[in-house]
PDB file of C-alpha atoms in Angstrom:
ATOM      1  CA  MET A  26       0.021  -0.004  -0.022  1.00 37.00           C
ATOM      2  CA  SER A  27       1.430   3.343  -0.900  1.00 40.00           C
ATOM      3  CA  GLU A  28       1.868   6.222   1.530  1.00 40.00           C
ATOM      4  CA  GLU A  29      -1.056   8.190  -0.014  1.00 43.00           C
ATOM      5  CA  HIS A  30      -3.317   5.429   1.378  1.00 48.00           C
ATOM      6  CA  CYS A  31      -1.634   5.052   4.784  1.00 52.00           C
ATOM      7  CA  SER A  32      -0.163   7.767   6.979  1.00 50.00           C
ATOM      8  CA  GLY A  33       2.676   5.594   8.080  1.00 49.00           C
ATOM      9  CA  ASP A  34       1.668   5.717  11.693  1.00 54.00           C
ATOM     10  CA  CYS A  35      -0.962   2.938  11.491  1.00 62.00           C
ATOM     11  CA  LYS A  36       0.080   0.710  14.466  1.00 63.00           C
ATOM     12  CA  HIS A  37      -2.017  -2.124  13.065  1.00 63.00           C
ATOM     13  CA  CYS A  38      -0.069  -2.508   9.826  1.00 57.00           C
ATOM     14  CA  SER A  39       3.214  -4.388   9.413  1.00 53.00           C
ATOM     15  CA  ALA A  40       5.482  -3.563   6.517  1.00 51.00           C
ATOM     16  CA  LYS A  41       3.956  -6.430   4.539  1.00 57.00           C
ATOM     17  CA  GLU A  42       0.380  -5.345   5.312  1.00 48.00           C
ATOM     18  CA  LYS A  43       1.036  -1.872   4.139  1.00 55.00           C
ATOM     19  CA  GLU A  44       1.182  -3.327   0.628  1.00 49.00           C
ATOM     20  CA  ASN A  45      -2.442  -4.160   0.909  1.00 73.00           C
ATOM     21  CA  GLN A  46      -4.902  -1.452   1.916  1.00 84.00           C
ATOM     22  CA  ALA A  47      -7.803  -3.898   2.347  1.00 82.00           C
ATOM     23  CA  ASP A  48      -5.910  -5.976   4.885  1.00 85.00           C
ATOM     24  CA  CYS A  49      -4.932  -2.895   6.804  1.00 89.00           C
ATOM     25  CA  GLU A  50      -8.517  -1.708   6.896  1.00 90.00           C
ATOM     26  CA  LEU A  51      -9.660  -5.101   8.059  1.00 91.00           C
ATOM     27  CA  LYS A  52      -7.178  -5.156  10.926  1.00 90.00           C
ATOM     28  CA  ARG A  53      -8.154  -1.677  12.083  1.00 91.00           C
ATOM     29  CA  ALA A  54     -11.834  -2.600  12.005  1.00 91.00           C
ATOM     30  CA  LEU A  55     -11.242  -5.649  14.164  1.00 94.00           C
ATOM     31  CA  SER A  56      -8.804  -4.039  16.590  1.00 94.00           C
ATOM     32  CA  GLY A  57     -11.578  -3.017  18.985  1.00 95.00           C
ATOM     33  CA  ILE A  58     -12.880  -6.572  19.338  1.00 97.00           C
ATOM     34  CA  ARG A  59     -10.953  -8.575  21.927  1.00 97.00           C
ATOM     35  CA  ARG A  60     -12.186 -12.116  21.112  1.00 98.00           C
ATOM     36  CA  LYS A  61     -13.865 -13.536  17.981  1.00 98.00           C
ATOM     37  CA  ILE A  62     -15.687 -16.825  18.515  1.00 98.00           C
ATOM     38  CA  VAL A  63     -16.459 -18.709  15.338  1.00 98.00           C
ATOM     39  CA  VAL A  64     -19.304 -21.211  15.721  1.00 98.00           C
ATOM     40  CA  MET A  65     -18.930 -23.956  13.113  1.00 96.00           C
ATOM     41  CA  SER A  66     -19.659 -27.541  12.151  1.00 94.00           C
ATOM     42  CA  GLY A  67     -18.901 -29.763   9.209  1.00 88.00           C
ATOM     43  CA  LYS A  68     -22.550 -30.860   9.385  1.00 87.00           C
ATOM     44  CA  GLY A  69     -25.681 -28.937   8.600  1.00 88.00           C
ATOM     45  CA  GLY A  70     -28.694 -28.964  10.917  1.00 87.00           C
ATOM     46  CA  VAL A  71     -26.802 -29.441  14.189  1.00 91.00           C
ATOM     47  CA  GLY A  72     -27.981 -26.212  15.735  1.00 91.00           C
ATOM     48  CA  LYS A  73     -25.123 -23.833  15.178  1.00 95.00           C
ATOM     49  CA  SER A  74     -27.400 -20.769  15.105  1.00 94.00           C
ATOM     50  CA  THR A  75     -29.105 -21.759  18.270  1.00 94.00           C
ATOM     51  CA  VAL A  76     -25.737 -22.166  19.992  1.00 96.00           C
ATOM     52  CA  SER A  77     -24.527 -18.842  18.506  1.00 97.00           C
ATOM     53  CA  VAL A  78     -27.578 -16.824  19.644  1.00 97.00           C
ATOM     54  CA  ASN A  79     -27.657 -18.267  23.164  1.00 96.00           C
ATOM     55  CA  LEU A  80     -23.879 -17.978  23.541  1.00 98.00           C
ATOM     56  CA  ALA A  81     -24.033 -14.240  22.600  1.00 98.00           C
ATOM     57  CA  CYS A  82     -27.003 -13.589  24.921  1.00 97.00           C
ATOM     58  CA  ALA A  83     -25.336 -15.482  27.755  1.00 97.00           C
ATOM     59  CA  LEU A  84     -22.121 -13.540  27.406  1.00 98.00           C
ATOM     60  CA  ALA A  85     -24.083 -10.249  27.293  1.00 98.00           C
ATOM     61  CA  ALA A  86     -25.943 -11.286  30.457  1.00 97.00           C
ATOM     62  CA  LYS A  87     -22.579 -11.694  32.205  1.00 97.00           C
ATOM     63  CA  GLY A  88     -21.840  -8.076  31.365  1.00 97.00           C
ATOM     64  CA  PHE A  89     -19.605  -8.610  28.344  1.00 98.00           C
ATOM     65  CA  LYS A  90     -19.928  -6.236  25.448  1.00 98.00           C
ATOM     66  CA  THR A  91     -21.108  -8.696  22.758  1.00 98.00           C
ATOM     67  CA  GLY A  92     -21.804  -8.839  19.045  1.00 98.00           C
ATOM     68  CA  LEU A  93     -23.276 -11.529  16.823  1.00 98.00           C
ATOM     69  CA  LEU A  94     -22.497 -11.737  13.170  1.00 97.00           C
ATOM     70  CA  ASP A  95     -24.422 -14.090  10.852  1.00 95.00           C
ATOM     71  CA  VAL A  96     -22.228 -15.072   7.866  1.00 93.00           C
ATOM     72  CA  ASP A  97     -24.600 -17.754   6.613  1.00 88.00           C
ATOM     73  CA  VAL A  98     -25.058 -15.845   3.383  1.00 82.00           C
ATOM     74  CA  HIS A  99     -27.545 -18.177   1.752  1.00 83.00           C
ATOM     75  CA  GLY A 100     -29.608 -19.166   4.743  1.00 80.00           C
ATOM     76  CA  PRO A 101     -29.510 -16.455   7.419  1.00 88.00           C
ATOM     77  CA  SER A 102     -31.519 -17.539  10.451  1.00 89.00           C
ATOM     78  CA  ILE A 103     -30.341 -15.169  13.132  1.00 94.00           C
ATOM     79  CA  PRO A 104     -33.054 -12.481  12.374  1.00 92.00           C
ATOM     80  CA  THR A 105     -35.750 -15.042  12.925  1.00 91.00           C
ATOM     81  CA  MET A 106     -34.242 -16.353  16.165  1.00 92.00           C
ATOM     82  CA  PHE A 107     -34.373 -12.816  17.543  1.00 94.00           C
ATOM     83  CA  ALA A 108     -37.778 -11.975  15.973  1.00 92.00           C
ATOM     84  CA  LEU A 109     -36.013  -9.310  13.855  1.00 92.00           C
ATOM     85  CA  GLU A 110     -37.198 -10.373  10.404  1.00 88.00           C
ATOM     86  CA  ASN A 111     -38.336  -6.764   9.615  1.00 87.00           C
ATOM     87  CA  ALA A 112     -35.420  -4.952  11.132  1.00 90.00           C
ATOM     88  CA  GLN A 113     -33.382  -2.608   9.041  1.00 89.00           C
ATOM     89  CA  PRO A 114     -30.029  -1.336  10.255  1.00 92.00           C
ATOM     90  CA  ASP A 115     -29.440   2.455  10.414  1.00 94.00           C
ATOM     91  CA  THR A 116     -26.174   4.014   9.123  1.00 93.00           C
ATOM     92  CA  VAL A 117     -23.703   6.409  10.641  1.00 91.00           C
ATOM     93  CA  ASP A 118     -20.608   7.819   8.933  1.00 90.00           C
ATOM     94  CA  ASP A 119     -21.222   5.448   5.980  1.00 91.00           C
ATOM     95  CA  LYS A 120     -21.243   2.360   8.266  1.00 95.00           C
ATOM     96  CA  LEU A 121     -24.105   0.076   9.196  1.00 95.00           C
ATOM     97  CA  LEU A 122     -25.209   0.138  12.814  1.00 96.00           C
ATOM     98  CA  PRO A 123     -25.935  -3.309  14.180  1.00 97.00           C
ATOM     99  CA  VAL A 124     -29.484  -3.996  15.376  1.00 96.00           C
ATOM    100  CA  GLU A 125     -29.642  -4.589  19.175  1.00 96.00           C
ATOM    101  CA  ALA A 126     -31.461  -7.444  20.821  1.00 95.00           C
ATOM    102  CA  CYS A 127     -31.088  -8.899  24.361  1.00 95.00           C
ATOM    103  CA  GLY A 128     -28.087  -6.615  24.911  1.00 96.00           C
ATOM    104  CA  VAL A 129     -26.336  -7.963  21.753  1.00 98.00           C
ATOM    105  CA  LYS A 130     -25.278  -6.121  18.662  1.00 98.00           C
ATOM    106  CA  VAL A 131     -26.573  -8.215  15.729  1.00 98.00           C
ATOM    107  CA  MET A 132     -25.771  -8.114  12.012  1.00 96.00           C
ATOM    108  CA  SER A 133     -26.946 -10.433   9.304  1.00 94.00           C
ATOM    109  CA  VAL A 134     -27.363 -10.417   5.525  1.00 89.00           C
ATOM    110  CA  GLY A 135     -31.033 -11.089   6.359  1.00 88.00           C
ATOM    111  CA  PHE A 136     -31.378  -7.454   7.443  1.00 90.00           C
ATOM    112  CA  LEU A 137     -30.372  -6.327   3.912  1.00 86.00           C
ATOM    113  CA  LEU A 138     -32.840  -8.354   1.869  1.00 81.00           C
ATOM    114  CA  GLY A 139     -35.916  -6.912   0.296  1.00 68.00           C
ATOM    115  CA  ALA A 140     -38.026  -9.767   1.782  1.00 68.00           C
ATOM    116  CA  PRO A 141     -37.088 -12.611   4.176  1.00 69.00           C
ATOM    117  CA  ASP A 142     -37.503 -15.172   1.416  1.00 69.00           C
ATOM    118  CA  ASP A 143     -35.333 -13.381  -1.172  1.00 71.00           C
ATOM    119  CA  PRO A 144     -32.417 -15.552  -2.232  1.00 71.00           C
ATOM    120  CA  VAL A 145     -28.808 -14.446  -2.097  1.00 72.00           C
ATOM    121  CA  ILE A 146     -27.112 -15.607  -5.347  1.00 73.00           C
ATOM    122  CA  LEU A 147     -23.370 -15.094  -5.123  1.00 70.00           C
ATOM    123  CA  ARG A 148     -20.258 -16.945  -6.125  1.00 74.00           C
ATOM    124  CA  GLY A 149     -17.248 -17.509  -3.931  1.00 72.00           C
ATOM    125  CA  PRO A 150     -15.248 -14.219  -4.434  1.00 80.00           C
ATOM    126  CA  ALA A 151     -18.429 -12.161  -3.949  1.00 83.00           C
ATOM    127  CA  LYS A 152     -19.260 -13.966  -0.694  1.00 83.00           C
ATOM    128  CA  ILE A 153     -15.780 -13.441   0.600  1.00 85.00           C
ATOM    129  CA  GLY A 154     -16.062  -9.697  -0.237  1.00 88.00           C
ATOM    130  CA  MET A 155     -19.426  -9.498   1.598  1.00 88.00           C
ATOM    131  CA  ILE A 156     -17.969 -11.153   4.691  1.00 90.00           C
ATOM    132  CA  ARG A 157     -15.074  -8.697   4.814  1.00 92.00           C
ATOM    133  CA  GLN A 158     -17.554  -5.852   4.453  1.00 92.00           C
ATOM    134  CA  PHE A 159     -19.368  -7.129   7.505  1.00 94.00           C
ATOM    135  CA  PHE A 160     -16.113  -6.621   9.448  1.00 95.00           C
ATOM    136  CA  THR A 161     -15.105  -3.315   7.970  1.00 94.00           C
ATOM    137  CA  GLU A 162     -18.329  -1.538   7.124  1.00 95.00           C
ATOM    138  CA  VAL A 163     -20.277  -2.253  10.341  1.00 96.00           C
ATOM    139  CA  ALA A 164     -19.924   0.066  13.298  1.00 96.00           C
ATOM    140  CA  TRP A 165     -19.219  -2.692  15.918  1.00 96.00           C
ATOM    141  CA  GLY A 166     -17.428  -0.343  18.341  1.00 95.00           C
ATOM    142  CA  GLU A 167     -15.507  -1.759  21.285  1.00 97.00           C
ATOM    143  CA  LEU A 168     -16.528  -5.399  21.978  1.00 98.00           C
ATOM    144  CA  ASP A 169     -15.306  -8.101  24.306  1.00 98.00           C
ATOM    145  CA  PHE A 170     -16.725 -10.847  22.151  1.00 98.00           C
ATOM    146  CA  LEU A 171     -17.910 -11.070  18.546  1.00 98.00           C
ATOM    147  CA  VAL A 172     -19.744 -14.405  18.053  1.00 98.00           C
ATOM    148  CA  ILE A 173     -19.753 -15.471  14.373  1.00 98.00           C
ATOM    149  CA  ASP A 174     -22.327 -17.925  13.137  1.00 97.00           C
ATOM    150  CA  CYS A 175     -20.988 -19.873  10.103  1.00 95.00           C
ATOM    151  CA  PRO A 176     -22.739 -22.099   7.590  1.00 91.00           C
ATOM    152  CA  PRO A 177     -21.889 -25.798   7.641  1.00 90.00           C
ATOM    153  CA  GLY A 178     -18.783 -27.137   5.951  1.00 89.00           C
ATOM    154  CA  THR A 179     -15.282 -25.971   5.442  1.00 87.00           C
ATOM    155  CA  GLY A 180     -15.719 -23.818   2.381  1.00 87.00           C
ATOM    156  CA  ASP A 181     -15.555 -20.079   1.492  1.00 87.00           C
ATOM    157  CA  GLU A 182     -17.347 -18.683   4.458  1.00 90.00           C
ATOM    158  CA  PRO A 183     -15.564 -20.344   7.441  1.00 93.00           C
ATOM    159  CA  LEU A 184     -12.230 -20.120   5.589  1.00 94.00           C
ATOM    160  CA  SER A 185     -12.608 -16.332   4.955  1.00 93.00           C
ATOM    161  CA  VAL A 186     -13.825 -15.824   8.574  1.00 95.00           C
ATOM    162  CA  CYS A 187     -11.033 -17.786  10.194  1.00 96.00           C
ATOM    163  CA  GLN A 188      -8.331 -16.057   8.092  1.00 93.00           C
ATOM    164  CA  SER A 189      -9.849 -12.663   8.884  1.00 94.00           C
ATOM    165  CA  VAL A 190     -10.110 -13.071  12.646  1.00 95.00           C
ATOM    166  CA  ALA A 191      -6.964 -15.161  13.230  1.00 92.00           C
ATOM    167  CA  ASP A 192      -5.788 -12.639  15.865  1.00 92.00           C
ATOM    168  CA  GLY A 193      -7.939 -13.225  18.913  1.00 95.00           C
ATOM    169  CA  GLY A 194     -10.084 -15.910  17.218  1.00 96.00           C
ATOM    170  CA  ALA A 195     -11.191 -19.359  18.467  1.00 98.00           C
ATOM    171  CA  SER A 196     -13.747 -21.841  17.291  1.00 98.00           C
ATOM    172  CA  LEU A 197     -16.689 -23.484  19.051  1.00 98.00           C
ATOM    173  CA  ILE A 198     -17.584 -26.678  17.237  1.00 97.00           C
ATOM    174  CA  VAL A 199     -21.152 -28.107  17.327  1.00 96.00           C
ATOM    175  CA  THR A 200     -22.153 -31.679  16.721  1.00 95.00           C
ATOM    176  CA  THR A 201     -25.136 -33.939  17.446  1.00 92.00           C
ATOM    177  CA  PRO A 202     -24.788 -37.272  19.202  1.00 91.00           C
ATOM    178  CA  GLN A 203     -24.860 -39.542  16.165  1.00 86.00           C
ATOM    179  CA  ARG A 204     -21.664 -40.954  14.673  1.00 83.00           C
ATOM    180  CA  VAL A 205     -22.687 -39.835  11.173  1.00 82.00           C
ATOM    181  CA  SER A 206     -22.629 -36.259  12.428  1.00 84.00           C
ATOM    182  CA  ALA A 207     -19.388 -36.556  14.345  1.00 83.00           C
ATOM    183  CA  ALA A 208     -17.623 -37.961  11.220  1.00 86.00           C
ATOM    184  CA  ASP A 209     -18.378 -34.719   9.365  1.00 89.00           C
ATOM    185  CA  VAL A 210     -17.697 -32.546  12.329  1.00 91.00           C
ATOM    186  CA  ALA A 211     -14.228 -34.087  12.618  1.00 94.00           C
ATOM    187  CA  LYS A 212     -13.470 -32.313   9.299  1.00 94.00           C
ATOM    188  CA  SER A 213     -14.022 -28.984  11.105  1.00 95.00           C
ATOM    189  CA  VAL A 214     -11.516 -30.009  13.772  1.00 96.00           C
ATOM    190  CA  ASN A 215      -8.915 -30.826  11.169  1.00 96.00           C
ATOM    191  CA  PHE A 216      -9.863 -27.642   9.247  1.00 96.00           C
ATOM    192  CA  CYS A 217      -9.009 -25.573  12.291  1.00 97.00           C
ATOM    193  CA  ARG A 218      -5.813 -27.463  12.918  1.00 97.00           C
ATOM    194  CA  LYS A 219      -4.604 -26.992   9.388  1.00 96.00           C
ATOM    195  CA  LEU A 220      -5.167 -23.242   9.826  1.00 96.00           C
ATOM    196  CA  ASP A 221      -3.588 -23.169  13.279  1.00 97.00           C
ATOM    197  CA  PHE A 222      -6.906 -21.795  14.474  1.00 97.00           C
ATOM    198  CA  PRO A 223      -7.591 -22.420  18.187  1.00 97.00           C
ATOM    199  CA  ILE A 224     -10.517 -24.608  19.274  1.00 97.00           C
ATOM    200  CA  CYS A 225     -12.326 -23.599  22.413  1.00 96.00           C
ATOM    201  CA  GLY A 226     -14.207 -26.901  22.653  1.00 97.00           C
ATOM    202  CA  ILE A 227     -16.997 -29.100  21.319  1.00 97.00           C
ATOM    203  CA  VAL A 228     -20.706 -28.906  22.219  1.00 96.00           C
ATOM    204  CA  GLU A 229     -23.027 -31.899  21.589  1.00 94.00           C
ATOM    205  CA  ASN A 230     -26.483 -30.519  20.762  1.00 94.00           C
ATOM    206  CA  MET A 231     -29.851 -32.417  20.667  1.00 92.00           C
ATOM    207  CA  SER A 232     -28.438 -34.903  23.263  1.00 91.00           C
ATOM    208  CA  GLY A 233     -31.492 -36.445  24.653  1.00 88.00           C
ATOM    209  CA  PHE A 234     -35.105 -35.289  24.978  1.00 90.00           C
ATOM    210  CA  VAL A 235     -36.533 -33.476  28.082  1.00 88.00           C
ATOM    211  CA  CYS A 236     -40.037 -34.661  28.837  1.00 85.00           C
ATOM    212  CA  PRO A 237     -42.186 -31.474  29.256  1.00 84.00           C
ATOM    213  CA  LYS A 238     -44.249 -33.274  31.980  1.00 82.00           C
ATOM    214  CA  CYS A 239     -41.828 -35.025  34.177  1.00 83.00           C
ATOM    215  CA  GLY A 240     -38.500 -33.415  33.174  1.00 81.00           C
ATOM    216  CA  GLU A 241     -36.777 -36.736  32.611  1.00 83.00           C
ATOM    217  CA  VAL A 242     -34.133 -36.813  29.859  1.00 85.00           C
ATOM    218  CA  THR A 243     -34.473 -39.672  27.371  1.00 85.00           C
ATOM    219  CA  GLU A 244     -31.911 -40.508  24.751  1.00 83.00           C
ATOM    220  CA  ILE A 245     -33.712 -40.657  21.429  1.00 81.00           C
ATOM    221  CA  PHE A 246     -30.555 -40.809  19.229  1.00 75.00           C
ATOM    222  CA  ALA A 247     -27.370 -42.655  19.685  1.00 70.00           C
ATOM    223  CA  SER A 248     -25.362 -40.866  22.355  1.00 71.00           C
ATOM    224  CA  GLY A 249     -21.807 -39.743  23.072  1.00 82.00           C
ATOM    225  CA  ALA A 250     -20.341 -39.140  19.622  1.00 86.00           C
ATOM    226  CA  GLY A 251     -19.471 -35.559  20.537  1.00 90.00           C
ATOM    227  CA  GLU A 252     -17.792 -36.577  23.752  1.00 91.00           C
ATOM    228  CA  GLU A 253     -15.907 -39.275  21.952  1.00 92.00           C
ATOM    229  CA  LEU A 254     -14.793 -36.874  19.264  1.00 93.00           C
ATOM    230  CA  ALA A 255     -13.503 -34.479  21.887  1.00 95.00           C
ATOM    231  CA  ARG A 256     -11.567 -37.277  23.604  1.00 95.00           C
ATOM    232  CA  GLN A 257     -10.176 -38.470  20.297  1.00 95.00           C
ATOM    233  CA  TYR A 258      -8.840 -34.996  19.351  1.00 96.00           C
ATOM    234  CA  GLU A 259      -7.993 -33.977  22.923  1.00 96.00           C
ATOM    235  CA  ILE A 260     -10.347 -31.017  22.764  1.00 96.00           C
ATOM    236  CA  PRO A 261     -12.434 -29.773  25.680  1.00 97.00           C
ATOM    237  CA  PHE A 262     -15.887 -31.200  25.839  1.00 97.00           C
ATOM    238  CA  LEU A 263     -18.248 -28.394  26.844  1.00 97.00           C
ATOM    239  CA  GLY A 264     -21.404 -30.368  27.515  1.00 94.00           C
ATOM    240  CA  LYS A 265     -24.620 -31.865  26.069  1.00 93.00           C
ATOM    241  CA  LEU A 266     -27.623 -29.718  25.203  1.00 93.00           C
ATOM    242  CA  PRO A 267     -30.879 -31.682  25.221  1.00 92.00           C
ATOM    243  CA  ILE A 268     -34.048 -31.148  23.090  1.00 91.00           C
ATOM    244  CA  GLU A 269     -36.741 -29.278  24.991  1.00 89.00           C
ATOM    245  CA  PRO A 270     -40.098 -28.600  23.293  1.00 85.00           C
ATOM    246  CA  GLY A 271     -40.343 -25.130  24.953  1.00 77.00           C
ATOM    247  CA  ILE A 272     -36.832 -24.240  23.894  1.00 78.00           C
ATOM    248  CA  CYS A 273     -37.511 -25.294  20.279  1.00 76.00           C
ATOM    249  CA  ALA A 274     -40.615 -23.088  20.274  1.00 76.00           C
ATOM    250  CA  GLY A 275     -38.752 -20.205  21.785  1.00 79.00           C
ATOM    251  CA  GLY A 276     -36.192 -20.257  18.906  1.00 79.00           C
ATOM    252  CA  ASP A 277     -39.063 -19.823  16.365  1.00 78.00           C
ATOM    253  CA  GLN A 278     -40.547 -17.005  18.446  1.00 84.00           C
ATOM    254  CA  GLY A 279     -37.343 -14.998  18.913  1.00 88.00           C
ATOM    255  CA  LYS A 280     -36.850 -16.012  22.538  1.00 90.00           C
ATOM    256  CA  PRO A 281     -33.359 -17.414  23.192  1.00 94.00           C
ATOM    257  CA  PHE A 282     -33.528 -20.049  26.007  1.00 94.00           C
ATOM    258  CA  VAL A 283     -30.837 -18.481  28.198  1.00 94.00           C
ATOM    259  CA  VAL A 284     -33.030 -15.370  28.371  1.00 93.00           C
ATOM    260  CA  ALA A 285     -36.545 -16.757  28.320  1.00 91.00           C
ATOM    261  CA  ALA A 286     -35.837 -19.858  30.463  1.00 91.00           C
ATOM    262  CA  PRO A 287     -32.576 -19.384  32.438  1.00 93.00           C
ATOM    263  CA  GLU A 288     -33.566 -22.242  34.854  1.00 91.00           C
ATOM    264  CA  SER A 289     -34.297 -24.691  32.116  1.00 91.00           C
ATOM    265  CA  VAL A 290     -32.330 -27.935  31.635  1.00 91.00           C
ATOM    266  CA  SER A 291     -30.801 -26.600  28.440  1.00 92.00           C
ATOM    267  CA  ALA A 292     -29.672 -23.284  29.953  1.00 94.00           C
ATOM    268  CA  LYS A 293     -27.968 -25.077  32.874  1.00 94.00           C
ATOM    269  CA  ALA A 294     -26.356 -27.593  30.540  1.00 95.00           C
ATOM    270  CA  PHE A 295     -25.045 -24.716  28.366  1.00 96.00           C
ATOM    271  CA  ALA A 296     -23.253 -23.019  31.297  1.00 97.00           C
ATOM    272  CA  PRO A 297     -19.971 -24.867  30.871  1.00 96.00           C
ATOM    273  CA  ALA A 298     -19.647 -23.804  27.276  1.00 97.00           C
ATOM    274  CA  VAL A 299     -20.460 -20.102  28.216  1.00 98.00           C
ATOM    275  CA  ASN A 300     -17.929 -20.164  31.050  1.00 97.00           C
ATOM    276  CA  ALA A 301     -15.244 -21.693  28.819  1.00 97.00           C
ATOM    277  CA  VAL A 302     -15.660 -18.942  26.230  1.00 98.00           C
ATOM    278  CA  ALA A 303     -15.824 -16.197  28.933  1.00 97.00           C
ATOM    279  CA  ALA A 304     -12.518 -17.520  30.341  1.00 96.00           C
ATOM    280  CA  LEU A 305     -10.790 -16.693  27.038  1.00 95.00           C
ATOM    281  CA  LEU A 306     -10.570 -13.096  28.208  1.00 91.00           C
ATOM    282  CA  GLY A 307      -8.410 -14.231  31.032  1.00 78.00           C
TER     283      GLY A 307
END
């Protein structure tokens, strides 16, 4: 990057980064965010968005300045899970202002669509550009945590995110109890290791069913694949989240369970994961 683009006193730019204005801008934009938590899984349908929303809300409830970024470009579900389908972000100084919900600063491509069911039709390079814009053109301000909800797999979106937030980033990997899920989720573990991207731990979602009448937890799927995966790869296992009918309904109604039902089985089971992420601040 030439001196006409950089004053030379940008403390966030190394000599190599000054050759690339975009990288310098990205680093400046993220410098006020202490920790970036990337919620990912090699498998779709495991509940990454549920984990992301409740993690962000739980961190905010603990007093941390928290943001939540939805980078599932083709299937953004975060607006629905906060009942924000009709929200439209304001702008200030040519930057988008996140929408606030439950004490969390929220941004999603879903806020930018003409209608909730409008498709986003983009190829890889355009998606990568959009994700970088969510970092550089959103007024996040100073944050303790930015939780980033990724689509499934190890493609463009998680790769772009992990490369962008390598400084201060860590992943939280979500699986379900079945072996078929864990086999795909293992790809996310190896993805992070190939990138030297830290892994905070593994959460096993949909682990058992909580009877709404008696409260007993019954295993309706094969159990333990997440815990075994954590043991195999020597990664912290951060607990099992059961299926609760009221919790599932709350997700559709924009009521995260850690806020709407803090004494529920799910909220209590989620506490170890929340505490593990909070501990990253030291």
